[in-house]
Coordinates of C-alpha atoms in Angstrom, one line a residue:
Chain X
X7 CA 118.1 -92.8 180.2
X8 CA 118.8 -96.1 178.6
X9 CA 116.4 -99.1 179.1
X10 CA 117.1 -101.9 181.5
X11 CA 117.1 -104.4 178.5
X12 CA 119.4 -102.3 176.5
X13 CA 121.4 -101.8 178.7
X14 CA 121.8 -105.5 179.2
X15 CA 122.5 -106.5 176.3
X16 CA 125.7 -104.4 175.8
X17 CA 126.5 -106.3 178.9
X18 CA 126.4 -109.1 177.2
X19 CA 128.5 -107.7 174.6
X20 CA 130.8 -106.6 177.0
X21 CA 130.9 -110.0 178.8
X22 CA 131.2 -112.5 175.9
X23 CA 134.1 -109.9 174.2
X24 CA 136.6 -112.2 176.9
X25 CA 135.9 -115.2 175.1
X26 CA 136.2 -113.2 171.7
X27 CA 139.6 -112.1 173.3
X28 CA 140.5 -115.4 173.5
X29 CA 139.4 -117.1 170.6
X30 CA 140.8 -113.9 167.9
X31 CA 144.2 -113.4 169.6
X32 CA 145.3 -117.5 170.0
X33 CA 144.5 -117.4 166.1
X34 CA 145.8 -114.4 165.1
X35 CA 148.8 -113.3 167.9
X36 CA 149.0 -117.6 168.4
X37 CA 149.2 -119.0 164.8
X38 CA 149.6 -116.5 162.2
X39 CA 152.1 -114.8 164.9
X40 CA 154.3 -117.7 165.4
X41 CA 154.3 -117.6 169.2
X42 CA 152.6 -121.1 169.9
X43 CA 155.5 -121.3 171.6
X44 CA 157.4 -117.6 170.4
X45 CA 160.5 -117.8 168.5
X46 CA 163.3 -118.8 170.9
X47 CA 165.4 -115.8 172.6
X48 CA 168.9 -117.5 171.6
X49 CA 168.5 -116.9 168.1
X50 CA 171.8 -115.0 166.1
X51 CA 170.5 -111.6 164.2
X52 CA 171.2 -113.5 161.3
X53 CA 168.9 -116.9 162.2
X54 CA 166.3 -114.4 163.7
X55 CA 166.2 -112.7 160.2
X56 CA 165.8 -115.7 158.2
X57 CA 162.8 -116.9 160.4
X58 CA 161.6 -113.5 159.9
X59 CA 161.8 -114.2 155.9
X60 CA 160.4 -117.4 156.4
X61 CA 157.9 -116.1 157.9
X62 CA 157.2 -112.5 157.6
X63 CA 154.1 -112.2 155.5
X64 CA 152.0 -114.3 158.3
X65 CA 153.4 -112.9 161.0
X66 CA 152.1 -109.3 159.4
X67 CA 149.1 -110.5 159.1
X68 CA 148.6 -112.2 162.7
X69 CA 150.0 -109.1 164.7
X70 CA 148.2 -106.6 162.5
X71 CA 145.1 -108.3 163.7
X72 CA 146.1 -108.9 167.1
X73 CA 146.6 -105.6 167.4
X74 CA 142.7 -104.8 165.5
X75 CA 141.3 -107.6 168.2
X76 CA 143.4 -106.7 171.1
X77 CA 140.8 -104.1 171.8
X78 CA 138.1 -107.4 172.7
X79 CA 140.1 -106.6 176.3
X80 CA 138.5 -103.2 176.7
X81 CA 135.0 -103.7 177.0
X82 CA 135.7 -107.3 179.0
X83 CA 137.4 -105.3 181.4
X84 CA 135.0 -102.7 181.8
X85 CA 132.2 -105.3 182.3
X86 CA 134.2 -106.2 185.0
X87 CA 134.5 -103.2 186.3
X88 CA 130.5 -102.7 186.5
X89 CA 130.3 -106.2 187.9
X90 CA 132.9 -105.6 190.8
X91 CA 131.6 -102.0 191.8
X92 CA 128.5 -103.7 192.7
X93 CA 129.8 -106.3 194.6
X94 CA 132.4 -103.9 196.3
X95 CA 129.7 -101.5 196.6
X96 CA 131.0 -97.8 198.5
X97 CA 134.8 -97.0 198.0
X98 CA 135.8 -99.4 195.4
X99 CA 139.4 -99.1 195.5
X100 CA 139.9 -102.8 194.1
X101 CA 137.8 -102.3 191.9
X102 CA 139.8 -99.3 190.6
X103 CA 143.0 -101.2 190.6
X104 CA 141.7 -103.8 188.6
X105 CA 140.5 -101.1 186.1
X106 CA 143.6 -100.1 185.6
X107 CA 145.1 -103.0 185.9
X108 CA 143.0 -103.9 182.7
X109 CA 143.9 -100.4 180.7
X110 CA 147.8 -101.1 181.0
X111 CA 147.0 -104.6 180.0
X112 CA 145.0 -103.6 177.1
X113 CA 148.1 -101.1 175.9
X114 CA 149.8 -104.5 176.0
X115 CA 148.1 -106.6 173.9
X116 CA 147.0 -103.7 171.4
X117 CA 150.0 -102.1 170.9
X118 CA 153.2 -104.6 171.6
X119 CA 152.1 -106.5 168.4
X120 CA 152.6 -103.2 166.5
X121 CA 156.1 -104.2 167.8
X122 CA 156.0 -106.8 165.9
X123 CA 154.9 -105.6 162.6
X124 CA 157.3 -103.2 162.8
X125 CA 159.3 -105.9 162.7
X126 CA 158.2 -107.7 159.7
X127 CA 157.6 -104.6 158.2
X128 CA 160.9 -104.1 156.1
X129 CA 162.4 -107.4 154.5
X130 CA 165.8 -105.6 154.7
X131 CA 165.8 -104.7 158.0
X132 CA 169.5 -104.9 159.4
X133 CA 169.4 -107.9 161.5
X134 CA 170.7 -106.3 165.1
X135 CA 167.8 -103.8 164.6
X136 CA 165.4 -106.4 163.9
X137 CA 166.5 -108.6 167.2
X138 CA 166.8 -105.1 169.2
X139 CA 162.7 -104.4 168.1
X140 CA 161.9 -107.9 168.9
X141 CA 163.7 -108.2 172.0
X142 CA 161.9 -104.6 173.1
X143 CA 158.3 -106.3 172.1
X144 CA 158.7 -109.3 174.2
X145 CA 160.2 -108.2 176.9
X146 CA 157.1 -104.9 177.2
X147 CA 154.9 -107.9 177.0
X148 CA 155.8 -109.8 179.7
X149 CA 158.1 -108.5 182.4
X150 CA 155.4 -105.6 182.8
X151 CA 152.7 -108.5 183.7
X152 CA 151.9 -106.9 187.2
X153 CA 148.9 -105.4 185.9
X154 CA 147.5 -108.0 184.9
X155 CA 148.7 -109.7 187.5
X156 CA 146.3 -107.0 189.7
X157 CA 143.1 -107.2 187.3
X158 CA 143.3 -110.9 187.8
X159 CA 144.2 -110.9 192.1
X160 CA 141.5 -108.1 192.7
X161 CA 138.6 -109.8 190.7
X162 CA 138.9 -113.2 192.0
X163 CA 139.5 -111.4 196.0
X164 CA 136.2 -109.2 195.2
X165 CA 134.6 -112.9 193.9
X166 CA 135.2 -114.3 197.1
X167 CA 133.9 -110.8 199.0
X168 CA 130.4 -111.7 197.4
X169 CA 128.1 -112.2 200.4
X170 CA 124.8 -112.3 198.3
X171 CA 122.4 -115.1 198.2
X172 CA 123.9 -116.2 194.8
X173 CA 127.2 -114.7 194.0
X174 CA 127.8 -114.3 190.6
X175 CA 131.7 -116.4 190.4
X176 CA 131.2 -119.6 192.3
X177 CA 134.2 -119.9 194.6
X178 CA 136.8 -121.9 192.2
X179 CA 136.0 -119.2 189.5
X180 CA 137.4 -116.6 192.1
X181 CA 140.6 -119.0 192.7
X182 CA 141.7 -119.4 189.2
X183 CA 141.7 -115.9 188.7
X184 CA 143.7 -115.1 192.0
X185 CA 146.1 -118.8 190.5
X186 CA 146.3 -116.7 187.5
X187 CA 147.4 -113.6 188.3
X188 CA 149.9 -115.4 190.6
X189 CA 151.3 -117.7 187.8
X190 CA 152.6 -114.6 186.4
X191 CA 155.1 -114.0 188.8
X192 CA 158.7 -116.0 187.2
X193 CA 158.2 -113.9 184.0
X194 CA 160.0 -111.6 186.4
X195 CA 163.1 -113.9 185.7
X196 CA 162.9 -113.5 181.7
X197 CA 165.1 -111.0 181.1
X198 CA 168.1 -113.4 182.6
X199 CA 167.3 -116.6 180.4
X200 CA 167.9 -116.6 176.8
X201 CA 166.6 -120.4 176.9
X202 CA 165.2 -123.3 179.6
X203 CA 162.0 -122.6 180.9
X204 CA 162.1 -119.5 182.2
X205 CA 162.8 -117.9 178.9
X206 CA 159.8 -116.6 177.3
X207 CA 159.6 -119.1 175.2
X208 CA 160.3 -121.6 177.7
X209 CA 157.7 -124.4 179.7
X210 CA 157.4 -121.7 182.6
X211 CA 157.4 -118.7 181.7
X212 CA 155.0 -118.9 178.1
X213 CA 152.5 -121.7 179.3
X214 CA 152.1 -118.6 182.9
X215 CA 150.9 -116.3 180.3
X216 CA 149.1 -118.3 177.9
X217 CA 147.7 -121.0 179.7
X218 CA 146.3 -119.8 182.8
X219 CA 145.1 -116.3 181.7
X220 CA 143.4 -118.6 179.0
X221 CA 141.4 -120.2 181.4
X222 CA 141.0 -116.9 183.9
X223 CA 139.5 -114.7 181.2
X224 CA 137.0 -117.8 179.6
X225 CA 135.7 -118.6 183.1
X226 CA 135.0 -115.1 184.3
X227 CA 133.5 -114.3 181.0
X228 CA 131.1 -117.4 181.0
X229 CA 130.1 -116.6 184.4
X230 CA 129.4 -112.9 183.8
X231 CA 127.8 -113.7 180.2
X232 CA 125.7 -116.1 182.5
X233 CA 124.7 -113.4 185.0
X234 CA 123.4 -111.4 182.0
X235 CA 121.4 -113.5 180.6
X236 CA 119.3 -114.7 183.4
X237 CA 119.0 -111.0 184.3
X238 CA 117.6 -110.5 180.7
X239 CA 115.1 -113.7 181.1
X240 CA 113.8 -112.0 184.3
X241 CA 113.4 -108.4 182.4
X242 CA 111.4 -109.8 179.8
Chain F
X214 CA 132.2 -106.4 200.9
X215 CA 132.0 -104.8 204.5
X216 CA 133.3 -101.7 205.0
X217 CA 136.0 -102.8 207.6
X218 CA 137.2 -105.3 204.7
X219 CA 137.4 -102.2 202.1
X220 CA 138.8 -99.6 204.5
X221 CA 142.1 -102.2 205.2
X222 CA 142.3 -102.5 201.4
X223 CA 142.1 -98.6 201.1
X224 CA 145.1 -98.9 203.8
X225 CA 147.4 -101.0 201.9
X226 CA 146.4 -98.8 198.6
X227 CA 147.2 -95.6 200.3
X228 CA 150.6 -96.6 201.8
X229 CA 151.5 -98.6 198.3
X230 CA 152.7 -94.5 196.9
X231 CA 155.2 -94.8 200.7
X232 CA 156.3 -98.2 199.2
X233 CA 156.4 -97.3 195.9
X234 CA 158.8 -94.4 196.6
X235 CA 161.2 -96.8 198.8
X236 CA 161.3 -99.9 196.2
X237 CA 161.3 -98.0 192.7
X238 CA 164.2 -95.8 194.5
X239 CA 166.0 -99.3 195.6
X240 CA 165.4 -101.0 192.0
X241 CA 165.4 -98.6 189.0
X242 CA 167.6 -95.9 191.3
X243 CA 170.0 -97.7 193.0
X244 CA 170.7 -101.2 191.0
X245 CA 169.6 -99.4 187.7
X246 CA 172.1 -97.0 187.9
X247 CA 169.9 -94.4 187.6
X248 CA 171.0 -92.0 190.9
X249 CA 171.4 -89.6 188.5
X250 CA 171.3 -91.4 185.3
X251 CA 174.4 -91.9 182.8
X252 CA 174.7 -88.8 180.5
X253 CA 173.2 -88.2 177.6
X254 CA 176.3 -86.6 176.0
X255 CA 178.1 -90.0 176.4
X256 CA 179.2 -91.4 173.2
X257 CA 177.9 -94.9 171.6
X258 CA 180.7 -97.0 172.8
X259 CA 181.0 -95.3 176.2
X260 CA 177.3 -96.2 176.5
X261 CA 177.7 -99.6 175.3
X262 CA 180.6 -99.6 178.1
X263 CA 178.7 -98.5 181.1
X264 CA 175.5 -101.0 180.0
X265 CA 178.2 -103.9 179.8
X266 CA 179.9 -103.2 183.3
X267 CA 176.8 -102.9 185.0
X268 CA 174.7 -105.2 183.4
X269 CA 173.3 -107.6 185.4
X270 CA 173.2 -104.7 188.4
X271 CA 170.5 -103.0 185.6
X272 CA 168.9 -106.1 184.3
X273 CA 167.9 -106.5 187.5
X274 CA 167.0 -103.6 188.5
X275 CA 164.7 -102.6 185.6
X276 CA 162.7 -105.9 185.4
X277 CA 162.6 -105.1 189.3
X278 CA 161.3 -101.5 188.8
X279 CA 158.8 -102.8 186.1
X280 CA 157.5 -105.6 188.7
X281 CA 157.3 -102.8 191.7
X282 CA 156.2 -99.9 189.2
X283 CA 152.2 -101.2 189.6
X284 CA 152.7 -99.7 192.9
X285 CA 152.2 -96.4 191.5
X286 CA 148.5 -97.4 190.3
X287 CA 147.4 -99.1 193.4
X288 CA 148.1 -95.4 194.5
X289 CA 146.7 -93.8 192.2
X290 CA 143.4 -95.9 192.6
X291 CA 143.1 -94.5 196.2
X292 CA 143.7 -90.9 195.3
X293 CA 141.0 -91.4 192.6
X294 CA 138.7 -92.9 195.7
X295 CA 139.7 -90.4 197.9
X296 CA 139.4 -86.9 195.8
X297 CA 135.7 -88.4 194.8
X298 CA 134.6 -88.3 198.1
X299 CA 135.9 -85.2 198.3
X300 CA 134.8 -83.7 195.2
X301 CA 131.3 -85.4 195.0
X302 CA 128.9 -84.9 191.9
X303 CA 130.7 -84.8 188.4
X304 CA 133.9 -85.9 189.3
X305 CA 135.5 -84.5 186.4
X306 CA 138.9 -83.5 188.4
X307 CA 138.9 -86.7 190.1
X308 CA 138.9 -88.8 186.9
X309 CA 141.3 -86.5 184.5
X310 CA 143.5 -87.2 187.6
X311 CA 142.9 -91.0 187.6
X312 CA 143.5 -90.6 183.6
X313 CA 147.0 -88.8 184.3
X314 CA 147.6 -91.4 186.9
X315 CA 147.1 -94.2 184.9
X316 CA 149.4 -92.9 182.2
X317 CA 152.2 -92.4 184.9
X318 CA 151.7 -95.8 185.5
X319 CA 152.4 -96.9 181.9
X320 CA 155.4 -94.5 182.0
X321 CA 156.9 -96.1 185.7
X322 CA 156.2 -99.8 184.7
X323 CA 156.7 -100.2 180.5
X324 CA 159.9 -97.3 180.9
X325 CA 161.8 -99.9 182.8
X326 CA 160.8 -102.8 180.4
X327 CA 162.5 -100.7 177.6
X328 CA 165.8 -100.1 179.5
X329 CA 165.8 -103.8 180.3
X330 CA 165.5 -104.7 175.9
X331 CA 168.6 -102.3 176.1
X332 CA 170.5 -104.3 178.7
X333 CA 169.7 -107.5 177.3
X334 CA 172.0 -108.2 174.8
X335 CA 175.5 -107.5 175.5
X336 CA 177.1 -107.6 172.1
X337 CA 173.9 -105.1 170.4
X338 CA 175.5 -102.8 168.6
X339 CA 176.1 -98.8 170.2
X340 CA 174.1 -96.9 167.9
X341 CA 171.0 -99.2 168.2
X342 CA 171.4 -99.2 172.3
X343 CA 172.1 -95.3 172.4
X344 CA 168.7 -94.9 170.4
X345 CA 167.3 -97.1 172.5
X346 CA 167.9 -96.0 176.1
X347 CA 167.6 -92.2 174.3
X348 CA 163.9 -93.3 173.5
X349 CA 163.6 -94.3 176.5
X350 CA 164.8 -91.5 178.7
X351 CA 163.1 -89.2 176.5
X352 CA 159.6 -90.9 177.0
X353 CA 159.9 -91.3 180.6
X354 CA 160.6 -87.6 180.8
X355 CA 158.6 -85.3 178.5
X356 CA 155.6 -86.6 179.0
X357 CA 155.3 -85.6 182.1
X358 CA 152.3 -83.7 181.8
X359 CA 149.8 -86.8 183.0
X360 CA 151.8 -86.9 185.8
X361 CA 151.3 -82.7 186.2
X362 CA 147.8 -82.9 186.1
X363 CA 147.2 -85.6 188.8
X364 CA 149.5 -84.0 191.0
X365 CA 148.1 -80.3 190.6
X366 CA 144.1 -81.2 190.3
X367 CA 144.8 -83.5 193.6
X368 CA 146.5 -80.9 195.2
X369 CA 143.4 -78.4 194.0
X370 CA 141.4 -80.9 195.5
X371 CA 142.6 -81.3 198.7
X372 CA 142.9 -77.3 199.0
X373 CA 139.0 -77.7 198.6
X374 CA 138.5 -80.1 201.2
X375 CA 135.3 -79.0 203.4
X376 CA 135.2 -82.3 206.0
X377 CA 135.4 -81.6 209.6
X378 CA 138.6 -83.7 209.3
X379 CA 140.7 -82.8 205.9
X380 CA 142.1 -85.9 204.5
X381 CA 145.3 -83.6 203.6
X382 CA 147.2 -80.7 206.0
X383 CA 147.3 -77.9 203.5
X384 CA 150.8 -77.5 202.9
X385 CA 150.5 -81.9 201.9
X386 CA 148.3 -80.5 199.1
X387 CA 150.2 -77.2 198.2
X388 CA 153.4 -79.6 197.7
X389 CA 151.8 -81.3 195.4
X390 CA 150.9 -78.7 193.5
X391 CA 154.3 -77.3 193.3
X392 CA 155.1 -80.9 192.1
X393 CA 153.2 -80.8 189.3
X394 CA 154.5 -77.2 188.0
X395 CA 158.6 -78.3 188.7
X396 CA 158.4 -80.8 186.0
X397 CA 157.4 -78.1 183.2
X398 CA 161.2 -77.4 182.4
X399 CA 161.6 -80.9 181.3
X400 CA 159.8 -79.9 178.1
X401 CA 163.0 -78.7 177.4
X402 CA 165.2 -81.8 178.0
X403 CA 165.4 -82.9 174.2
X404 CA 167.0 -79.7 173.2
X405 CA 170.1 -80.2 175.4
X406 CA 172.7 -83.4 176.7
X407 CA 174.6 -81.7 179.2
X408 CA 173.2 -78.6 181.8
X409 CA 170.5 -78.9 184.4
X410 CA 167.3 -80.0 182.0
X411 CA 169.5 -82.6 180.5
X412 CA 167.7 -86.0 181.6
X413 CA 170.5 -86.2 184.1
X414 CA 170.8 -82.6 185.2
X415 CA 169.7 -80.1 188.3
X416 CA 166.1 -79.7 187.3
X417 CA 165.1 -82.2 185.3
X418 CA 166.3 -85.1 187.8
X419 CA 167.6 -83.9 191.4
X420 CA 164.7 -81.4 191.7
X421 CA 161.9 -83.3 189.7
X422 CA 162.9 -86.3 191.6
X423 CA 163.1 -85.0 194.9
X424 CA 159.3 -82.9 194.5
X425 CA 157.9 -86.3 193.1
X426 CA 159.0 -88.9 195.8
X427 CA 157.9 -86.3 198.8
X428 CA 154.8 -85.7 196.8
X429 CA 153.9 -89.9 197.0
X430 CA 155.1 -90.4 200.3
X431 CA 153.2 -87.5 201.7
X432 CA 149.7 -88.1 200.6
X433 CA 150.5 -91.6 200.4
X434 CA 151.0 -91.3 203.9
X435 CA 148.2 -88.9 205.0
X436 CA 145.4 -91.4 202.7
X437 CA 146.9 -94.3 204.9
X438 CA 146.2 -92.4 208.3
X439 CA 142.5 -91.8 207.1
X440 CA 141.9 -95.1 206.0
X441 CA 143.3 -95.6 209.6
X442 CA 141.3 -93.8 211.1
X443 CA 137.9 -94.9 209.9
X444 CA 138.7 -98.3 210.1
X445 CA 138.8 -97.2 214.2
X446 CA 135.7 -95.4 213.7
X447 CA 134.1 -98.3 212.6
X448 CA 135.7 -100.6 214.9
X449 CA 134.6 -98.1 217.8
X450 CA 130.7 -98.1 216.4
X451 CA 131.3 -95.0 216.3
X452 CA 130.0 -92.2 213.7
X453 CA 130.2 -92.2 210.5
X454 CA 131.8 -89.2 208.8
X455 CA 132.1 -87.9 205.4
X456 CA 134.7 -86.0 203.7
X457 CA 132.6 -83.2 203.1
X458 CA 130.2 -83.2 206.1
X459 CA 128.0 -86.1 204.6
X460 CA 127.9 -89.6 206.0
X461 CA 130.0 -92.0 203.6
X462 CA 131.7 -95.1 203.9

């Protein structure tokens, strides 16, 4: 069987790959991408073309590697998953739900970015095929947030279940990942904005997904890495 | 957590394949237009005509069914708990079911998020929106086979069920089974647009529909009553019981 200390330090792996996550996919899904804020949804065929030429060579590059660090949300959510079962302990239906909560959301941010370079894949892509196959990536990246939305609602109420002498997410950790998964909710309404904030480019509906899970995902990870480590001090 | 605190969460999970069947039948059936769905053998522009007249009515009712689709994993999740107990040691029925659950879940949530890039646009041209929604009909239906293997393995597992007080009345779990095998014509949908095992037709929607809602509803249902039921056992101090004679939670 696998030593304690080995076994712990995957853990840590595991636990640190959320602020990995974080940091790979704002640079490469954020920046190279072009979605800090994502192209607007009003765009003609023809105007969405020419930001595509504009732009197509980054945007390649950012989504290919979105989609090569996308993966940073497995092993975060299956640390997770080992941190919850123990709090949950026997019949650990929430954490189940937030398991798969965190598989469908992994599909998301691995493979809705192959979308994309599908997108900028072919410079002569007819232009109502290119805003069909961007339209399709956005909206399977946000409208199916409810996932996420669970992974995020069943940590933070399993956070606040934690009845041990020291649980391992103080209480406001456990909030901002309920808040999060909450925020999510009005990207329900993108699909009937093309512009205004609740399009998903708009002051709503793209600061809900990148602002709060931002600061979801780096809190749980830091407490978690944290955890870890002093578990690792005390194997020593 | 205490065990009262899990077993109403294992309520709500159970019951969540009842509400699943009522909402995803209200949103993508009813306002999605898909009681049955349009026919494959309509043309491009007769497509691009039914998604204009009813487009807001399907907007809503596929970014709906996306939103209410998670349902089907909160289910799924309690199944999962509920066939481990059951099955004990080396779950390995239990978790190729959660895997086939899980991958109905992508098809029930992300499905909808595809029809809804269809509807969005009004003026996108027919033969881009009848590939589209044909993509879409035809991943929503032929893979069926996750779905086949939760439903048959949980039936299997509930056949097996040793507790002094079954968690499913046998013919619960031999419906389930049945489910799982009356999707295994669809394999044939892509090789016809009109007939019964079109994505519209007979087998392929009225019957595949029909054994898959009663299926949820019925051992959504019958995991709700035993979540019930513990949680009164507990409540009552009384004794613990275990799904297959052994004291668990």
């Amino acid at each position: 069987m696998m030593s304690d200390r080995t076994s712990l330090k995957w853990q840590w792996v595991a636990s640190a790959s959320g602020i990995g996550f974080v940091f790979f996919y704002t640079i490469f899904f954020g920046y190279y991408g072009h979605n800090l804020p994502p192209v607007s949804a009003a765009l003609s065929a023809d105007d969405l073309a020419a930001f595509y030429h504009a732009n197509g060579s980054a945007i390649l590059f950012g989504q290919t590697m979105a989609a090569f660090f996308g993966i940073l949300w497995v092993p975060w959510t299956a640390q997770l998953t080992v941190v919850m079962l123990r709090i949950e302990g026997k019949s650990p239906v929430l954490t189940w739900i937030q398991l798969i909560g965190g598989i469908l959301t992994a599909w998301v941010v691995v493979f809705c970015p192959s979308i994309w370079v599908t997108c900028a894949y072919r410079t002569d892509i007819d232009p109502n095929s290119l805003r069909a196959l961007n339209d399709l990536g956005y909206l399977m990246f946000n409208i199916t947030y409810m996932g996420t939305t669970l992974q995020a609602v069943a940590a933070g109420v399993v956070g606040l279940a934690d009845r041990s002498e020291h649980p391992l997410f103080p209480r406001w950790v456990s909030w901002v990942a309920i808040l999060a998964g909450i925020s999510f909710i009005p990207i329900t309404l993108d699909p009937f904005f093309k512009s205004g904030p609740w399009s998903w480019n708009g002051t709503m509906n793209f600061w809900a997904w990148f602002g709060t899970y931002f600061a979801w995902i780096v809190t749980m990870s830091w407490c978690m890495s944290a955890d870890v480590w002093r578990k690792l001090k005390a194997a020593a | 957590m205490t065990d009262k605190a899990s077993l109403k969460w294992q309520w709500a999970a159970g019951f969540s394949g009842v509400a699943f069947a009522v909402l995803y039948g209200i949103f993508w059936g009813y306002f999605g237009h898909n009681i049955p769905p349009a026919s494959p053998a309509l043309s491009p522009a007769a497509l691009a005509a039914f998604y204009i007249q009813y487009h807001g009515s399907i907007l809503f009712g596929e970014s709906m069914g996306a939103f209410v689709g998670i349902l089907y994993g909160t289910w799924s999740a309690q199944m999962a708990l509920v066939m481990w107990r059951i099955e004990g040691a080396n779950p390995i029925l239990t978790i190729s079911a959660l895997i086939g659950g899980i991958l109905t879940t992508w098809v029930v949530v992300f499905c909808p998020a595809l029809w809804a890039a269809a509807a969005y646009r009004t003026d996108i041209d027919p033969n881009t929106l009848r590939t589209l929604n044909d993509c879409t009909f035809i991943l929503f239906n032929i893979t069926y086979m996750g779905t086949t293997v939760q439903a048959i393995l949980a039936g299997i597992v509930g056949l097996l069920d040793k507790g002094a007080r079954k968690v499913f009345p046998a013919w619960v779990s031999w419906w389930a089974i049945l489910t799982g095998l009356s999707f295994i014509p669809i394999t044939a949908m892509p090789f016809y647009t009109s007939g019964p095992v079109a994505w519209n037709g007979a087998i392929t929607f009225w019957i595949g529909f029909t054994t898959f809602f009663v299926w949820m509803i019925t051992m959504g249902w019958y995991m709700a009553v035993e979540a019930s039921y513990r949680l009164k056992q507990r409540e009552a101090g009384g004794a613990r019981y275990g799904a297959s004679g052994k004291v668990a939670a």
